[in-house]
């Protein structure tokens, strides 16, 4: 067996230590507060084939219904917003940009929806966690501002609704909750 040089061993050890530290830091940061309850049955194993699992997803029709209900709630209060609905994996299903919504609202709505489904919590609650784990905001694609709400089935996240453009995050989140309510989840 070929012996590695001291430099190679030191570099290999440093890289391994950095990888372990990054993984540990990420796990600690993502779970800076109490852990969420285990999902009920939004994802379950396929009993016939242990290499497969089934998961619950919104249809395009349901996502569009939720987005429209959200946009309607905002328009009823004369607010110009953008609404995004993402699936469990954070992929955009539908985005509706209301008349007069600002150009920044499109990306903000998607990022709020992604953040809500990723942590299975309203983004207003997640924003409070930044005091304990400020590095959470550094995770790509996230936005820790009020305005995102998870869509759940039996406690497990299956989608996220994000709203941006109202004068306050509280209003954005109120409208997102209207979308969740329209789904009856």
PDB file of C-alpha atoms in Angstrom, residues 84-172:
ATOM      1  CA  UNK A  84     -47.405  31.171  -5.362  1.00  0.00           C
ATOM      2  CA  UNK A  85     -48.279  27.565  -4.564  1.00  0.00           C
ATOM      3  CA  UNK A  86     -45.438  25.045  -4.366  1.00  0.00           C
ATOM      4  CA  UNK A  87     -45.506  21.278  -3.931  1.00  0.00           C
ATOM      5  CA  UNK A  88     -43.897  19.304  -1.099  1.00  0.00           C
ATOM      6  CA  UNK A  89     -40.529  19.499  -2.857  1.00  0.00           C
ATOM      7  CA  UNK A  90     -40.712  23.276  -3.258  1.00  0.00           C
ATOM      8  CA  UNK A  91     -41.445  23.176  -6.991  1.00  0.00           C
ATOM      9  CA  UNK A  92     -43.863  25.839  -8.179  1.00  0.00           C
ATOM     10  CA  UNK A  93     -47.261  24.462  -9.176  1.00  0.00           C
ATOM     11  CA  UNK A  94     -48.974  27.778  -9.935  1.00  0.00           C
ATOM     12  CA  UNK A  95     -48.277  31.493  -9.539  1.00  0.00           C
ATOM     13  CA  UNK A  96     -50.855  34.245  -9.945  1.00  0.00           C
ATOM     14  CA  UNK A  97     -49.675  37.843 -10.137  1.00  0.00           C
ATOM     15  CA  UNK A  98     -52.515  40.175  -9.282  1.00  0.00           C
ATOM     16  CA  UNK A  99     -53.104  43.355 -11.253  1.00  0.00           C
ATOM     17  CA  UNK A 100     -50.702  46.008 -10.037  1.00  0.00           C
ATOM     18  CA  UNK A 101     -48.518  43.688  -7.919  1.00  0.00           C
ATOM     19  CA  UNK A 102     -44.925  44.855  -7.666  1.00  0.00           C
ATOM     20  CA  UNK A 103     -42.172  43.109  -9.624  1.00  0.00           C
ATOM     21  CA  UNK A 104     -40.432  41.928  -6.442  1.00  0.00           C
ATOM     22  CA  UNK A 105     -43.556  40.137  -5.256  1.00  0.00           C
ATOM     23  CA  UNK A 106     -43.236  37.221  -7.699  1.00  0.00           C
ATOM     24  CA  UNK A 107     -39.969  35.837  -6.323  1.00  0.00           C
ATOM     25  CA  UNK A 108     -40.880  36.732  -2.729  1.00  0.00           C
ATOM     26  CA  UNK A 109     -44.150  34.783  -2.917  1.00  0.00           C
ATOM     27  CA  UNK A 110     -42.374  31.697  -4.264  1.00  0.00           C
ATOM     28  CA  UNK A 111     -39.673  31.866  -1.598  1.00  0.00           C
ATOM     29  CA  UNK A 112     -42.227  32.297   1.206  1.00  0.00           C
ATOM     30  CA  UNK A 113     -44.186  29.274  -0.068  1.00  0.00           C
ATOM     31  CA  UNK A 114     -40.966  27.230  -0.276  1.00  0.00           C
ATOM     32  CA  UNK A 115     -39.978  28.239   3.256  1.00  0.00           C
ATOM     33  CA  UNK A 116     -43.411  27.374   4.703  1.00  0.00           C
ATOM     34  CA  UNK A 117     -43.509  23.890   3.177  1.00  0.00           C
ATOM     35  CA  UNK A 118     -39.856  23.196   4.006  1.00  0.00           C
ATOM     36  CA  UNK A 119     -40.400  23.722   7.732  1.00  0.00           C
ATOM     37  CA  UNK A 120     -44.141  22.902   7.853  1.00  0.00           C
ATOM     38  CA  UNK A 121     -44.850  26.176   9.629  1.00  0.00           C
ATOM     39  CA  UNK A 122     -46.152  29.664   8.849  1.00  0.00           C
ATOM     40  CA  UNK A 123     -43.288  31.930   7.889  1.00  0.00           C
ATOM     41  CA  UNK A 124     -44.237  34.425  10.615  1.00  0.00           C
ATOM     42  CA  UNK A 125     -43.362  31.723  13.169  1.00  0.00           C
ATOM     43  CA  UNK A 126     -40.173  30.843  11.350  1.00  0.00           C
ATOM     44  CA  UNK A 127     -39.075  34.493  11.300  1.00  0.00           C
ATOM     45  CA  UNK A 128     -39.118  34.417  15.115  1.00  0.00           C
ATOM     46  CA  UNK A 129     -36.645  31.499  15.074  1.00  0.00           C
ATOM     47  CA  UNK A 130     -33.994  33.681  13.434  1.00  0.00           C
ATOM     48  CA  UNK A 131     -33.137  35.156  16.823  1.00  0.00           C
ATOM     49  CA  UNK A 132     -31.953  31.706  17.961  1.00  0.00           C
ATOM     50  CA  UNK A 133     -30.509  30.549  14.624  1.00  0.00           C
ATOM     51  CA  UNK A 134     -29.650  33.553  12.428  1.00  0.00           C
ATOM     52  CA  UNK A 135     -27.989  31.363   9.793  1.00  0.00           C
ATOM     53  CA  UNK A 136     -31.362  29.884   8.779  1.00  0.00           C
ATOM     54  CA  UNK A 137     -31.796  32.893   6.489  1.00  0.00           C
ATOM     55  CA  UNK A 138     -28.733  31.789   4.533  1.00  0.00           C
ATOM     56  CA  UNK A 139     -30.403  28.644   3.196  1.00  0.00           C
ATOM     57  CA  UNK A 140     -30.912  29.137  -0.554  1.00  0.00           C
ATOM     58  CA  UNK A 141     -34.465  29.788  -1.731  1.00  0.00           C
ATOM     59  CA  UNK A 142     -35.860  30.708   1.669  1.00  0.00           C
ATOM     60  CA  UNK A 143     -37.421  33.941   2.859  1.00  0.00           C
ATOM     61  CA  UNK A 144     -38.149  34.361   6.539  1.00  0.00           C
ATOM     62  CA  UNK A 145     -40.845  37.029   6.324  1.00  0.00           C
ATOM     63  CA  UNK A 146     -44.510  36.599   7.197  1.00  0.00           C
ATOM     64  CA  UNK A 147     -46.679  35.594   4.252  1.00  0.00           C
ATOM     65  CA  UNK A 148     -46.201  31.853   3.797  1.00  0.00           C
ATOM     66  CA  UNK A 149     -48.432  29.038   5.033  1.00  0.00           C
ATOM     67  CA  UNK A 150     -48.053  25.278   4.761  1.00  0.00           C
ATOM     68  CA  UNK A 151     -50.826  23.068   3.399  1.00  0.00           C
ATOM     69  CA  UNK A 152     -51.047  19.937   5.523  1.00  0.00           C
ATOM     70  CA  UNK A 153     -52.693  16.541   5.397  1.00  0.00           C
ATOM     71  CA  UNK A 154     -52.877  14.890   8.821  1.00  0.00           C
ATOM     72  CA  UNK A 155     -50.123  17.196  10.065  1.00  0.00           C
ATOM     73  CA  UNK A 156     -47.705  16.504   7.212  1.00  0.00           C
ATOM     74  CA  UNK A 157     -46.799  19.240   4.704  1.00  0.00           C
ATOM     75  CA  UNK A 158     -47.891  18.623   1.120  1.00  0.00           C
ATOM     76  CA  UNK A 159     -47.640  22.165  -0.284  1.00  0.00           C
ATOM     77  CA  UNK A 160     -46.950  25.771   0.612  1.00  0.00           C
ATOM     78  CA  UNK A 161     -48.758  28.995  -0.244  1.00  0.00           C
ATOM     79  CA  UNK A 162     -46.791  32.225  -0.343  1.00  0.00           C
ATOM     80  CA  UNK A 163     -48.088  35.766  -0.728  1.00  0.00           C
ATOM     81  CA  UNK A 164     -46.131  38.970  -1.255  1.00  0.00           C
ATOM     82  CA  UNK A 165     -47.041  42.545  -2.032  1.00  0.00           C
ATOM     83  CA  UNK A 166     -49.368  43.696   0.753  1.00  0.00           C
ATOM     84  CA  UNK A 167     -48.069  46.472   3.007  1.00  0.00           C
ATOM     85  CA  UNK A 168     -47.415  43.997   5.844  1.00  0.00           C
ATOM     86  CA  UNK A 169     -46.441  40.372   6.217  1.00  0.00           C
ATOM     87  CA  UNK A 170     -49.406  39.877   8.520  1.00  0.00           C
ATOM     88  CA  UNK A 171     -51.758  40.702   5.646  1.00  0.00           C
ATOM     89  CA  UNK A 172     -49.790  38.488   3.256  1.00  0.00           C
TER      90      UNK A 172
END
